[in-house]
Tab-separated table of C-alpha atoms and ligand atoms in Angstrom:
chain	number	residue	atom	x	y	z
I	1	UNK	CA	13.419	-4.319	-7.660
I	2	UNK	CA	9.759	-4.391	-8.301
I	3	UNK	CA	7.311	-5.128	-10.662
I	4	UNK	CA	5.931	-2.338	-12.339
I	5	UNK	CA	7.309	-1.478	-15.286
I	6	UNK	CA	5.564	0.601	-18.610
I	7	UNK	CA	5.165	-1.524	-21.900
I	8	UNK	CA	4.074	0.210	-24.922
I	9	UNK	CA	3.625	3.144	-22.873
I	10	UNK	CA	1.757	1.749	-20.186
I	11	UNK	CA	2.124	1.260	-17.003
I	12	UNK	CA	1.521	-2.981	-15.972
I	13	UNK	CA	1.432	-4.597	-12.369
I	14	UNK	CA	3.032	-7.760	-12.923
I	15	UNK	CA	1.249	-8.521	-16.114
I	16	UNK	CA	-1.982	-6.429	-15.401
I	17	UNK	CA	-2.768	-3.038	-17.511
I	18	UNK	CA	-3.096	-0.499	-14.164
I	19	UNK	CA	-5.360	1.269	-16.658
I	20	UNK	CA	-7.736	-1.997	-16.580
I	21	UNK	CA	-7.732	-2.214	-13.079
I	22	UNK	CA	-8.742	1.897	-12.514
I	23	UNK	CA	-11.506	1.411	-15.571
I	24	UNK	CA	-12.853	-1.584	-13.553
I	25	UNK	CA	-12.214	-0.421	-10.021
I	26	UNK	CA	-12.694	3.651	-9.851
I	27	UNK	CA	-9.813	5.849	-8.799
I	28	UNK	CA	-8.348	6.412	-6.454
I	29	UNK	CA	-6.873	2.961	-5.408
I	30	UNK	CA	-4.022	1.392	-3.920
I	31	UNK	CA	-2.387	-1.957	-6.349
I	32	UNK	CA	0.181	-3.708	-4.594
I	33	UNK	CA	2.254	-6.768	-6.585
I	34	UNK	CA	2.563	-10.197	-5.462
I	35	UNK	CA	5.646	-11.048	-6.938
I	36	UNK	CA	7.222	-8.280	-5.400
I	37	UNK	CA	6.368	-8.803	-2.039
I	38	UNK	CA	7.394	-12.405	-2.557
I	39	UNK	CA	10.720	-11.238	-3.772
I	40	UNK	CA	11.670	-9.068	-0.991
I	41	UNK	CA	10.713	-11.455	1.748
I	42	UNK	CA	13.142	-13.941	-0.820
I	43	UNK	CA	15.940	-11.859	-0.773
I	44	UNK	CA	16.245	-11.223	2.698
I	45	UNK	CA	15.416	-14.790	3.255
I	46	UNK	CA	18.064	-16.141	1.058
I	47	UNK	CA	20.459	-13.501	2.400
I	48	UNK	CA	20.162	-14.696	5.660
I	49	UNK	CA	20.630	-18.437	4.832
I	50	UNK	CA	23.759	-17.388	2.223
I	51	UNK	CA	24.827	-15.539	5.607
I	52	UNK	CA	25.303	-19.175	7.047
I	53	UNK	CA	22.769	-18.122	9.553
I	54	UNK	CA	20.920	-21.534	10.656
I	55	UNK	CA	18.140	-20.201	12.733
I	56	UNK	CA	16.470	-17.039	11.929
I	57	UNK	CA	13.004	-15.938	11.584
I	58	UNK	CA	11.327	-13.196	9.653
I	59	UNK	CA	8.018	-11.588	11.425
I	60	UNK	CA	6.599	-9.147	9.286
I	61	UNK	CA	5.639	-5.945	10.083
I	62	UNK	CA	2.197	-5.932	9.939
I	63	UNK	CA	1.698	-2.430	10.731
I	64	UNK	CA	3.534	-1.147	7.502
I	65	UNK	CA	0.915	-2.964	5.252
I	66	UNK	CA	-1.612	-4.966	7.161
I	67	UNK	CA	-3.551	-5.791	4.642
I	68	UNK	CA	-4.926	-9.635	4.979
I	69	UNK	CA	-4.427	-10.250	1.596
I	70	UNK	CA	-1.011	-8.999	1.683
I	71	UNK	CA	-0.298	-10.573	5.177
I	72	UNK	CA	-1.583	-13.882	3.756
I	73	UNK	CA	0.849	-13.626	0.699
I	74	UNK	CA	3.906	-13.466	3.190
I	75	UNK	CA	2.490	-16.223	4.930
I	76	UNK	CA	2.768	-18.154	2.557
I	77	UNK	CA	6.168	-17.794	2.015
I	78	UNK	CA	6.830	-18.541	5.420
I	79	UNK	CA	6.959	-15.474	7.697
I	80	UNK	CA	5.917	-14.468	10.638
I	81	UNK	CA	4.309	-11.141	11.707
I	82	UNK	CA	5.756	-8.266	14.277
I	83	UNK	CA	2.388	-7.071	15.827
I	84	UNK	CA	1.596	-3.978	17.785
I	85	UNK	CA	-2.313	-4.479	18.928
I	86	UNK	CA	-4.556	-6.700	19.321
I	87	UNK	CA	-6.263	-6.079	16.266
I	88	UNK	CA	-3.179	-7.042	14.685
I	89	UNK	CA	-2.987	-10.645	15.752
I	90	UNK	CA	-6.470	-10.962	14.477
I	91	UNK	CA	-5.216	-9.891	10.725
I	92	UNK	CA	-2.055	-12.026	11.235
I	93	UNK	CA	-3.816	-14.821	12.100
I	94	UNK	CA	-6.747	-14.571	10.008
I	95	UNK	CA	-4.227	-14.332	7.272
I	96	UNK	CA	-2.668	-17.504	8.402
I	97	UNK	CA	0.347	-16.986	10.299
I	98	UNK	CA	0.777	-19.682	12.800
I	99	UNK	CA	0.847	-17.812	16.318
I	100	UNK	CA	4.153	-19.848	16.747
I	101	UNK	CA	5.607	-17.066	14.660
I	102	UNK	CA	4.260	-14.131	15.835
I	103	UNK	CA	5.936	-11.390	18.008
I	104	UNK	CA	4.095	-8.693	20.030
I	105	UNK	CA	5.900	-5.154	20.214
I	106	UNK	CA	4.625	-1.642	21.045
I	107	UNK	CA	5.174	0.016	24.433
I	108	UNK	CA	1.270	0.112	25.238
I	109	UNK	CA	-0.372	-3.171	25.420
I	110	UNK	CA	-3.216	-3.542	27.712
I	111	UNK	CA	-3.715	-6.448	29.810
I	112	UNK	CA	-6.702	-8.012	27.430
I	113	UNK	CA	-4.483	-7.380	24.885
I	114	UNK	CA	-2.063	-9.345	26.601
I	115	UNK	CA	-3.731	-11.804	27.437
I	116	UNK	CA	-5.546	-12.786	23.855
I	117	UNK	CA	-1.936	-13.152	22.785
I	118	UNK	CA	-1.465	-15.537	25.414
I	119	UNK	CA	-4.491	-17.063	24.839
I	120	UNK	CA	-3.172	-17.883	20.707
I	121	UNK	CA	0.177	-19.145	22.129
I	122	UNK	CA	2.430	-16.017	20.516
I	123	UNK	CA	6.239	-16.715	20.533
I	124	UNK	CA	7.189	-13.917	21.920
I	125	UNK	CA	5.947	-10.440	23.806
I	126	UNK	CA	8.983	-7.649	22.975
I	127	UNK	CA	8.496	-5.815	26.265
I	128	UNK	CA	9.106	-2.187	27.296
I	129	UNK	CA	9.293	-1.117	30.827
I	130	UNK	CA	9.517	-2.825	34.135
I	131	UNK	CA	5.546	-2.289	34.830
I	132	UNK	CA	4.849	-3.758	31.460
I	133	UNK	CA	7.003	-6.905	32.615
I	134	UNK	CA	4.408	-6.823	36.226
I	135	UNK	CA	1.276	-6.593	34.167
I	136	UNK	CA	2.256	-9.123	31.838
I	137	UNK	CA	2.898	-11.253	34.562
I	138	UNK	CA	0.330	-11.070	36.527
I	139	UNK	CA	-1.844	-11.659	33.416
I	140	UNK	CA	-0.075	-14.916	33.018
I	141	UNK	CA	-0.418	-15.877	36.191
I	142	UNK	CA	-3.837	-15.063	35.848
I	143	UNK	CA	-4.478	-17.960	33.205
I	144	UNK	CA	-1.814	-20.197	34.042
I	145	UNK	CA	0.347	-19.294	31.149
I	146	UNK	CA	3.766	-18.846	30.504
I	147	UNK	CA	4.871	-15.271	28.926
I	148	UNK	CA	7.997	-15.677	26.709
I	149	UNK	CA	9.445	-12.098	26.671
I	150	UNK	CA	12.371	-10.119	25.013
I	151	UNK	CA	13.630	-7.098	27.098
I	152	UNK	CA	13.644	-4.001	24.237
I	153	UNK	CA	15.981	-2.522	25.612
I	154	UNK	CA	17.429	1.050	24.107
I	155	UNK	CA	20.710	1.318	22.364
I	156	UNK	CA	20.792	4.932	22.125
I	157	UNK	CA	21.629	4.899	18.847
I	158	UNK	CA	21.252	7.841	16.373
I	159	UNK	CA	19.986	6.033	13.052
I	160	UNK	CA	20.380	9.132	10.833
I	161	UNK	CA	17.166	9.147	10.043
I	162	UNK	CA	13.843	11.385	10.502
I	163	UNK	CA	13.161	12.123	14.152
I	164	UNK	CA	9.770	10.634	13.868
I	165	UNK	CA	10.890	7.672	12.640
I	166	UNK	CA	13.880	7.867	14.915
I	167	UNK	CA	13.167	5.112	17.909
I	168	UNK	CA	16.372	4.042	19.129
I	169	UNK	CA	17.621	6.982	20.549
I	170	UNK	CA	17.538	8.050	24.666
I	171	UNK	CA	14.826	10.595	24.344
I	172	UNK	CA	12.452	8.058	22.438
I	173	UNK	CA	9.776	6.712	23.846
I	174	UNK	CA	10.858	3.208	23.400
I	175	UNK	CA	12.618	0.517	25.326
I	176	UNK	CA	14.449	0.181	28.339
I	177	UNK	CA	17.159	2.200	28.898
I	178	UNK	CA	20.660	0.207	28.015
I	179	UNK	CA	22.102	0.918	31.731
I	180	UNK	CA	19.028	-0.265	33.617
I	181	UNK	CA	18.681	-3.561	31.371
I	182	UNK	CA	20.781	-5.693	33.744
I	183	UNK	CA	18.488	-4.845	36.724
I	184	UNK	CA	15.242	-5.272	34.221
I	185	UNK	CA	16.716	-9.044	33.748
I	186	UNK	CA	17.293	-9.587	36.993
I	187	UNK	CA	14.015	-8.581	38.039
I	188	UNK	CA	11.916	-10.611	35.136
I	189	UNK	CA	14.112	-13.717	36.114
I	190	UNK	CA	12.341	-13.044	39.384
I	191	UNK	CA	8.473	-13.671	38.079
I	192	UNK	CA	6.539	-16.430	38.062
I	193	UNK	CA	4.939	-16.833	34.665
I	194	UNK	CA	7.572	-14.751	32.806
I	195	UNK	CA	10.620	-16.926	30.910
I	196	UNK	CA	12.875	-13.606	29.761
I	197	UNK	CA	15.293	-15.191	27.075
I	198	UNK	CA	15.377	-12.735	24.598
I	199	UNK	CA	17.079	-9.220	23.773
I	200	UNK	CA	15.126	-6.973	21.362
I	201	UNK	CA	16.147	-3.789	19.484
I	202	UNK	CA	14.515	-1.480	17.130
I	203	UNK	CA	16.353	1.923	16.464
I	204	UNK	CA	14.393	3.299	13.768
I	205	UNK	CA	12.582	3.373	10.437
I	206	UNK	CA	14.011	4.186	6.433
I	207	UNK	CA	17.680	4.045	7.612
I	208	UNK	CA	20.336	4.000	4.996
I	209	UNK	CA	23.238	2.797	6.037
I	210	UNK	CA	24.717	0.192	7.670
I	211	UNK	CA	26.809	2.039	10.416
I	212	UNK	CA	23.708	2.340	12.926
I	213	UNK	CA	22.850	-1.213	12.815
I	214	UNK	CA	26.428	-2.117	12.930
I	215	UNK	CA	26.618	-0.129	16.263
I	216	UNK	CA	23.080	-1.588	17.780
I	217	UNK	CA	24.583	-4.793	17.129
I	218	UNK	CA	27.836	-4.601	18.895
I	219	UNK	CA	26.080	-3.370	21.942
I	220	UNK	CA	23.470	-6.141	21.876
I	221	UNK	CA	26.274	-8.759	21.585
I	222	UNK	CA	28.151	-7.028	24.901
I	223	UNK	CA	24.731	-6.843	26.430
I	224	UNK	CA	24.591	-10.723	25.837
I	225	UNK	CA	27.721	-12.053	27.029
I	226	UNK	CA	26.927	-9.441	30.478
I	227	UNK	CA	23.116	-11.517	30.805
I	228	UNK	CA	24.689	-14.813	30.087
I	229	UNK	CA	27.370	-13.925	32.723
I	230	UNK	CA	24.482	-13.116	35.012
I	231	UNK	CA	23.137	-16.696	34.383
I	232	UNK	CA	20.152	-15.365	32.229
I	233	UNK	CA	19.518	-17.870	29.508
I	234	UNK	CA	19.293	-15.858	26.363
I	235	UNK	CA	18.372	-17.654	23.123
I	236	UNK	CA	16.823	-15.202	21.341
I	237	UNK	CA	17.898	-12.051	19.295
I	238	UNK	CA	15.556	-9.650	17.787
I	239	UNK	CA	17.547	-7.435	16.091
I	240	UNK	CA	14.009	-5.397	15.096
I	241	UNK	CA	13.318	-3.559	11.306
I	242	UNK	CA	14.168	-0.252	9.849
I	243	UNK	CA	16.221	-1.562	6.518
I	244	UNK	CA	15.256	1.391	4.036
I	245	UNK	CA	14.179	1.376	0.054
I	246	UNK	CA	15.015	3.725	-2.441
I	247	UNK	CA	12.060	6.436	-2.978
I	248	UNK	CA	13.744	8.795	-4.874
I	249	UNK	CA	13.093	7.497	-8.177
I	250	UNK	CA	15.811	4.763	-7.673
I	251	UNK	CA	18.644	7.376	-6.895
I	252	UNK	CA	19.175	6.195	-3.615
I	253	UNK	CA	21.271	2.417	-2.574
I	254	UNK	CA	20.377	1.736	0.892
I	255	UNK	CA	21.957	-1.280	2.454
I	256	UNK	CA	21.990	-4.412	0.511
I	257	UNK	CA	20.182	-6.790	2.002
I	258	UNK	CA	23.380	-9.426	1.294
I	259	UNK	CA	25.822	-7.183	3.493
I	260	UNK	CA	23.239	-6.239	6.315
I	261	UNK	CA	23.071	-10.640	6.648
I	262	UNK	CA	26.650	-10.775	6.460
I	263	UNK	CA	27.118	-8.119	9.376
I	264	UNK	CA	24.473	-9.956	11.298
I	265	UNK	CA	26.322	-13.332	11.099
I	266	UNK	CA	30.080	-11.606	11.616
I	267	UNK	CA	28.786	-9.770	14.927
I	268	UNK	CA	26.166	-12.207	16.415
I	269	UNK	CA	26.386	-15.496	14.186
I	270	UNK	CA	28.516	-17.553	16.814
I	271	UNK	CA	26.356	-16.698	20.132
I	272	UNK	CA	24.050	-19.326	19.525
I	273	UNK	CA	20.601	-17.213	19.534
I	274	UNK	CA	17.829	-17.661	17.236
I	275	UNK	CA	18.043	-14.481	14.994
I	276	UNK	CA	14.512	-12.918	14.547
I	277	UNK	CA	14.178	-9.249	12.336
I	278	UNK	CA	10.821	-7.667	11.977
I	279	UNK	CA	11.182	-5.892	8.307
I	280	UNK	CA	8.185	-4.127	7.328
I	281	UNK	CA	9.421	-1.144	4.703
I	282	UNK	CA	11.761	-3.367	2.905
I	283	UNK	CA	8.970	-5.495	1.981
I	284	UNK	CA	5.905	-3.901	1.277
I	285	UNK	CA	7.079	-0.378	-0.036
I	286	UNK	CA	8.240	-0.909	-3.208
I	287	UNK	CA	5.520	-3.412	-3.407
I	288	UNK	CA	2.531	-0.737	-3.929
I	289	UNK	CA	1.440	2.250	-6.119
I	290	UNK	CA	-1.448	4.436	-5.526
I	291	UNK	CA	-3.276	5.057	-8.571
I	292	UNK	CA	-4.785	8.740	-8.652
I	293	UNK	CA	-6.974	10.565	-11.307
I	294	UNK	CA	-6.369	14.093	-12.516
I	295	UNK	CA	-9.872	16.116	-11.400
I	296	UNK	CA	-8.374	19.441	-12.828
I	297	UNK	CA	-5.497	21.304	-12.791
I	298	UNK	CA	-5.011	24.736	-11.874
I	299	UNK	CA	-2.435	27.571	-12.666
I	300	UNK	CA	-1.839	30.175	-9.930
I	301	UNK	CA	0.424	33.276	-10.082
I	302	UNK	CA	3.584	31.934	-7.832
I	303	UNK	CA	2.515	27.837	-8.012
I	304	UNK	CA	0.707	25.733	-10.602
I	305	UNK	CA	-1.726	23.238	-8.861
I	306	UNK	CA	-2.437	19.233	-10.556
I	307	UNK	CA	-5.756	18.753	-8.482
I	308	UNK	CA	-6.291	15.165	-7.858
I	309	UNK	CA	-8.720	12.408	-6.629
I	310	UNK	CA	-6.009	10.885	-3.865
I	311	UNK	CA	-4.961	13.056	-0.940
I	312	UNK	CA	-3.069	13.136	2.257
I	313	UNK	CA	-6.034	10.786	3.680
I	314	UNK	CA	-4.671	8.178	0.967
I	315	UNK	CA	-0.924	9.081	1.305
I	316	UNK	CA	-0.018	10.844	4.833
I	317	UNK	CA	4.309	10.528	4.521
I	318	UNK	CA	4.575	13.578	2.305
I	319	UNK	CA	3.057	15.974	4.819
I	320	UNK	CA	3.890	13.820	8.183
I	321	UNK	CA	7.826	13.400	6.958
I	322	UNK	CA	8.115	15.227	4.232
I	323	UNK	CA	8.578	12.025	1.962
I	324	UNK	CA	9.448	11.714	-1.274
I	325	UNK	CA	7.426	9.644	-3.673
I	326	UNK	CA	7.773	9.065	-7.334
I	327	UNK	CA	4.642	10.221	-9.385
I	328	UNK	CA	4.419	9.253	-12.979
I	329	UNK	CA	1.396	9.490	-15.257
I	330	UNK	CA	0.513	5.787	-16.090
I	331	UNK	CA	0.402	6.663	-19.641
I	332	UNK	CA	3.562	7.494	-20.399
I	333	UNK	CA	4.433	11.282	-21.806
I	334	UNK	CA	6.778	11.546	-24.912
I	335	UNK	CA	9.032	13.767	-24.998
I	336	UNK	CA	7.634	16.101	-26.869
I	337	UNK	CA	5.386	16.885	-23.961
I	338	UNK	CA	6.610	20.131	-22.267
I	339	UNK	CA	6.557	19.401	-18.807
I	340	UNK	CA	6.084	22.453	-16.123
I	341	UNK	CA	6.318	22.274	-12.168
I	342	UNK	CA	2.846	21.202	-10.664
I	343	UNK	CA	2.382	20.690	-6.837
I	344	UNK	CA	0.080	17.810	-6.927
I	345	UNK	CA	-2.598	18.220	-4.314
I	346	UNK	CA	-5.496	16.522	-3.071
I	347	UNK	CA	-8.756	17.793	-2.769
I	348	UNK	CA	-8.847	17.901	1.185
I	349	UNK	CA	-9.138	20.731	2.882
I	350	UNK	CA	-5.432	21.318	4.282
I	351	UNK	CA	-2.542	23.284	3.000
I	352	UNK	CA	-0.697	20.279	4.145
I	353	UNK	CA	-2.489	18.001	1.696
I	354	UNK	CA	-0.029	17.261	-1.154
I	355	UNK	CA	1.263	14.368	-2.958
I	356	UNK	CA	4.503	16.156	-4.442
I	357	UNK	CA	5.732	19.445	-4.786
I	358	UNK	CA	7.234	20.691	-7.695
I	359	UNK	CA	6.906	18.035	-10.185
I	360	UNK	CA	7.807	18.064	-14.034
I	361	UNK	CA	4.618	16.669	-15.172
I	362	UNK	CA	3.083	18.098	-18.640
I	363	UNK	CA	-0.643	19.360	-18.245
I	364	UNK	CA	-2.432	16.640	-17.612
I	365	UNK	CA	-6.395	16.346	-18.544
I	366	UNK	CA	-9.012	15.397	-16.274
I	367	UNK	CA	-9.537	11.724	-15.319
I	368	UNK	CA	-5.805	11.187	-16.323
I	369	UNK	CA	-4.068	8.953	-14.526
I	370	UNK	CA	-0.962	8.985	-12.074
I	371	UNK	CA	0.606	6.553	-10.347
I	372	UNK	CA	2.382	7.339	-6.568
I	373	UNK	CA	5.187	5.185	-6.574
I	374	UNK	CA	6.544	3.308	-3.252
I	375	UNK	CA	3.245	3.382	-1.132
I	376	UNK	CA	3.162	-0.429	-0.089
I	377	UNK	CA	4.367	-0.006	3.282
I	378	UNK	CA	2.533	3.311	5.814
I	379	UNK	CA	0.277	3.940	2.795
I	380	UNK	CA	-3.217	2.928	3.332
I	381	UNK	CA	-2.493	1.894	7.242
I	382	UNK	CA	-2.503	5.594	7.918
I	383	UNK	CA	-5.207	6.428	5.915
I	384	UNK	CA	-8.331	8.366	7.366
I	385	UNK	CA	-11.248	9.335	6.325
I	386	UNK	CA	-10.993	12.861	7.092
I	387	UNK	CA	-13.264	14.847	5.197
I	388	UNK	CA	-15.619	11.740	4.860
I	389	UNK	CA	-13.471	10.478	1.916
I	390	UNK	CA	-13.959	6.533	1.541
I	391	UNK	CA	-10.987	4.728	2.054
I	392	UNK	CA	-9.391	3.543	-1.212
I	393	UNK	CA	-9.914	0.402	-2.253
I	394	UNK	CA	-6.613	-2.258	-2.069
I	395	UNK	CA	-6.073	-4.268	-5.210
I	396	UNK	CA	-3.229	-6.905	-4.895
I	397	UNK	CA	-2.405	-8.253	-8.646
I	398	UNK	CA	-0.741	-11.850	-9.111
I	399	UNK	CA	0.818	-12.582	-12.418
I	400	UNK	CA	-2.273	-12.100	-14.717
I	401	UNK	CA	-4.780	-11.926	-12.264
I	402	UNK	CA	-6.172	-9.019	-10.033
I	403	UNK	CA	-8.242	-9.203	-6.680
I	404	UNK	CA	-9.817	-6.171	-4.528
I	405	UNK	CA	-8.298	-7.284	-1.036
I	406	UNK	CA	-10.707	-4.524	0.321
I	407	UNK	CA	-13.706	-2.380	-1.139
I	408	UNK	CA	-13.926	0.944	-1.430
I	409	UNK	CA	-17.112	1.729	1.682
I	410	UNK	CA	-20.361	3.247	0.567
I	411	UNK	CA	-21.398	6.482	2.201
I	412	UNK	CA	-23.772	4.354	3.873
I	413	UNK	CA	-21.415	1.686	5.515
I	414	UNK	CA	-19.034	4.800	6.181
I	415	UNK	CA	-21.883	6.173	8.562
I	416	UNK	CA	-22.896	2.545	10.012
I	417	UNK	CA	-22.466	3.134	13.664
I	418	UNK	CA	-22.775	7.071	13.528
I	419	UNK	CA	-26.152	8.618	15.142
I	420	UNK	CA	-28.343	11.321	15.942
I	421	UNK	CA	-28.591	11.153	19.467
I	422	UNK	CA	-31.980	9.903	20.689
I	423	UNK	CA	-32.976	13.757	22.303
I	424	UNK	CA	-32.827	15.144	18.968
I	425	UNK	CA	-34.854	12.276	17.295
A	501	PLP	C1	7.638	-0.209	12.759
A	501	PLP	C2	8.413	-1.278	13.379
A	501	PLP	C3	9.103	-2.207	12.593
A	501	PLP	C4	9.175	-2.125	11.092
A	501	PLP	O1	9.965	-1.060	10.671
A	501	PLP	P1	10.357	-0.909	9.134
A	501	PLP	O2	11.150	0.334	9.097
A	501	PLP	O3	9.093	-0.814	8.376
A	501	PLP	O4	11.159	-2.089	8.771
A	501	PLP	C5	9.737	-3.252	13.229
A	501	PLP	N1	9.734	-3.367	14.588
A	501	PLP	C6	9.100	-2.476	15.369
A	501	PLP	C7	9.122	-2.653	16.831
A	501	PLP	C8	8.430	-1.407	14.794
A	501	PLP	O5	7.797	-0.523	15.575
């Protein structure tokens, strides 16, 4: 559930006219809703505690909306963050997320990376290979730290979902494979400056059904009772993120949130482990629209083309993944508007650069307005500036109030840091 909804015909955030905001702001821009956010982190919170889970932590994933003002809301509610760079402990802790709380996953970090995480006392590094487990190590050592590590280790697990959102599977790039995770133990247990009590999985991104995590699960709970049988003193389960949303206009029921905590606590709920998931989707992408205006619109002999001011640089899943979003004008149509099939394109120079295809939209002026549903999570984090387009600005509404949690960049700041080089000056 979120919080947009129309009344009188148009389209609010919470209780702010998205018309205000664009009049005030300038298309296009991205509006993401407080109370939504809160209430997704709320019901997986309350999920797990109605599971009868006891000891379970929610870290964020900061890469699907790292916004600070959007980190900073979840903070606030009491989560943690799943980072994946450096640059992404700065936001999480800039945004107030006590370091405590704060897993680091990815299968690239670099040692400085490493060791500012150490450094800010992280809970956790979700590690990847056996060399990653050296480096880290030796960076500890380094400093006189203490590296508290999960083995991600990989389930080989098809998640039914997109291949390039598809992580838990042999051929992926990620994790240890399951068969040499005994020997991985053995050898972190090994290290000075390495404590390896946790087990991490992640198989995957937008999956929508239960029978994949179900699997994952059952392994990791084998693969615990084998470590603890090997005398390795697991305490910690990170079971990773990947819970999908509905895009499709609400057509779709991925898992509920409810039965996902339930399976969690019928599997792993009597082993004793802190439970730790790292949900980024689930709570951020129903959270966000992008707000677009209509520049022109164009009829063609086999395709009619809505022209407008967002593109692929503001929205990349339609052309990466072929994603589905939801586009809607945010003045809504009667009925008595005939409606044709538009392909609603951006204005960058890419046959790749669409929002939709085929939508039943009526012809829409210029400088109307549309709103991209479900763009709150891998939205503006994989925005560009290709064709020196400024990045959107990020408005995050709260009840009746409305904040831009970043500007839109003048030309000028865009080209801060570009030169001529001195030989042609
Ligand atoms: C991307 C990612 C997540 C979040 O995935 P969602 O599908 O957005 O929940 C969690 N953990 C890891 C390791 C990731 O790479």
């Amino acid at each position: 559930m979120d919080h947009f909804e129309y009344r009188d015909g148009d389209l609010f955030a919470e209780n702010v006219d998205i018309s205000e905001i664009a009049a005030q702001v300038g298309t296009p821009f991205y509006c993401y809703s407080s109370a939504t956010l809160r209430r997704h982190y709320a019901v997986l919170a309350d999920a797990l505690a109605q599971a009868g889970l006891p000891d379970t932590l929610i870290c964020y994933s900061v890469k699907a909306n790292s916004n600070i003002g959007v980190v900073a809301t979840l903070a606030a509610q009491g989560a943690g963050a799943d980072i994946v760079s450096q640059g992404e402990l700065i936001r999480a802790m800039k945004a107030g997320i006590p370091a405590e709380k704060i897993v680091f996953s990815g299968v690239g970090k670099t040692a400085p990376e490493m060791r500012a995480a150490l450094h800010a006392g992280i809970a956790q590094f979700n590690v990847e290979s056996l060399s990653e487990i050296d480096m880290l190590a030796s960076v500890a050592q380094d400093i006189g730290a203490t590296a508290r590590i999960a083995l991600r280790v990989n389930p080989d697990i098809d998640a039914g979902t997109h291949e390039k959102i598809s992580t838990g599977k042999a051929e992926n790039k990620f994790g240890i494979a399951w068969e040499d995770a005994e020997a991985a133990y053995a050898h972190a247990a090994a290290l000075d400056g390495i404590e390896a009590n946790g087990i991490d999985i992640h198989i995957g991104s937008q999956i929508t059904d239960l029978a994949p995590f179900r699997a994952a699960f059952e392994k990791t709970a084998e693969l615990l009772d084998r470590l603890r049988a090997n005398g390795h003193n697991i305490t910690r389960l990170d079971l990773g993120g990947g819970l999908g949303v509905p895009y499709e206009n609400n057509n779709e029921t991925p898992p509920d949130p409810v039965a996902y905590a339930q399976m969690i606590e019928q599997i792993l709920g009597d082993k004793g482990c802190q439970i730790i998931l790292e949900p980024g989707r689930l709570i951020a992408a129903n959270a966000g629209v992008l707000v677009t205006s209509v520049i022109r619109s164009k009829r063609g002999q086999a395709k009619n083309f809505m022209i407008v001011d967002a593109a692929m640089t503001e929205l990349l899943r339609p052309t990466l993944y072929g994603a589905y979003h939801h586009i809607a004008p945010v003045i809504e149509t009667t009925t008595s508007d005939q409606t044709i099939d538009w392909d609603v394109v951006g204005p960058v120079c890419e046959s790749g650069d669409f929002l939709g295809l085929s939508r039943p939209l009526p012809d829409m002026p210029s400088g109307a307005l549309l709103a991209v549903f479900s763009v709150g999570a891998y939205g503006a984090v994989l925005g560009s500036s290709y064709n020196t387009r400024p990045a959107a600005p990020e408005v995050l509404v709260d009840g009746e109030r409305f904040e831009i949690v970043r500007q839109r960049p003048d030309y000028e700041a865009m080209l801060d840091g570009e030169t001529v080089p001195d030989w042609l000056s």
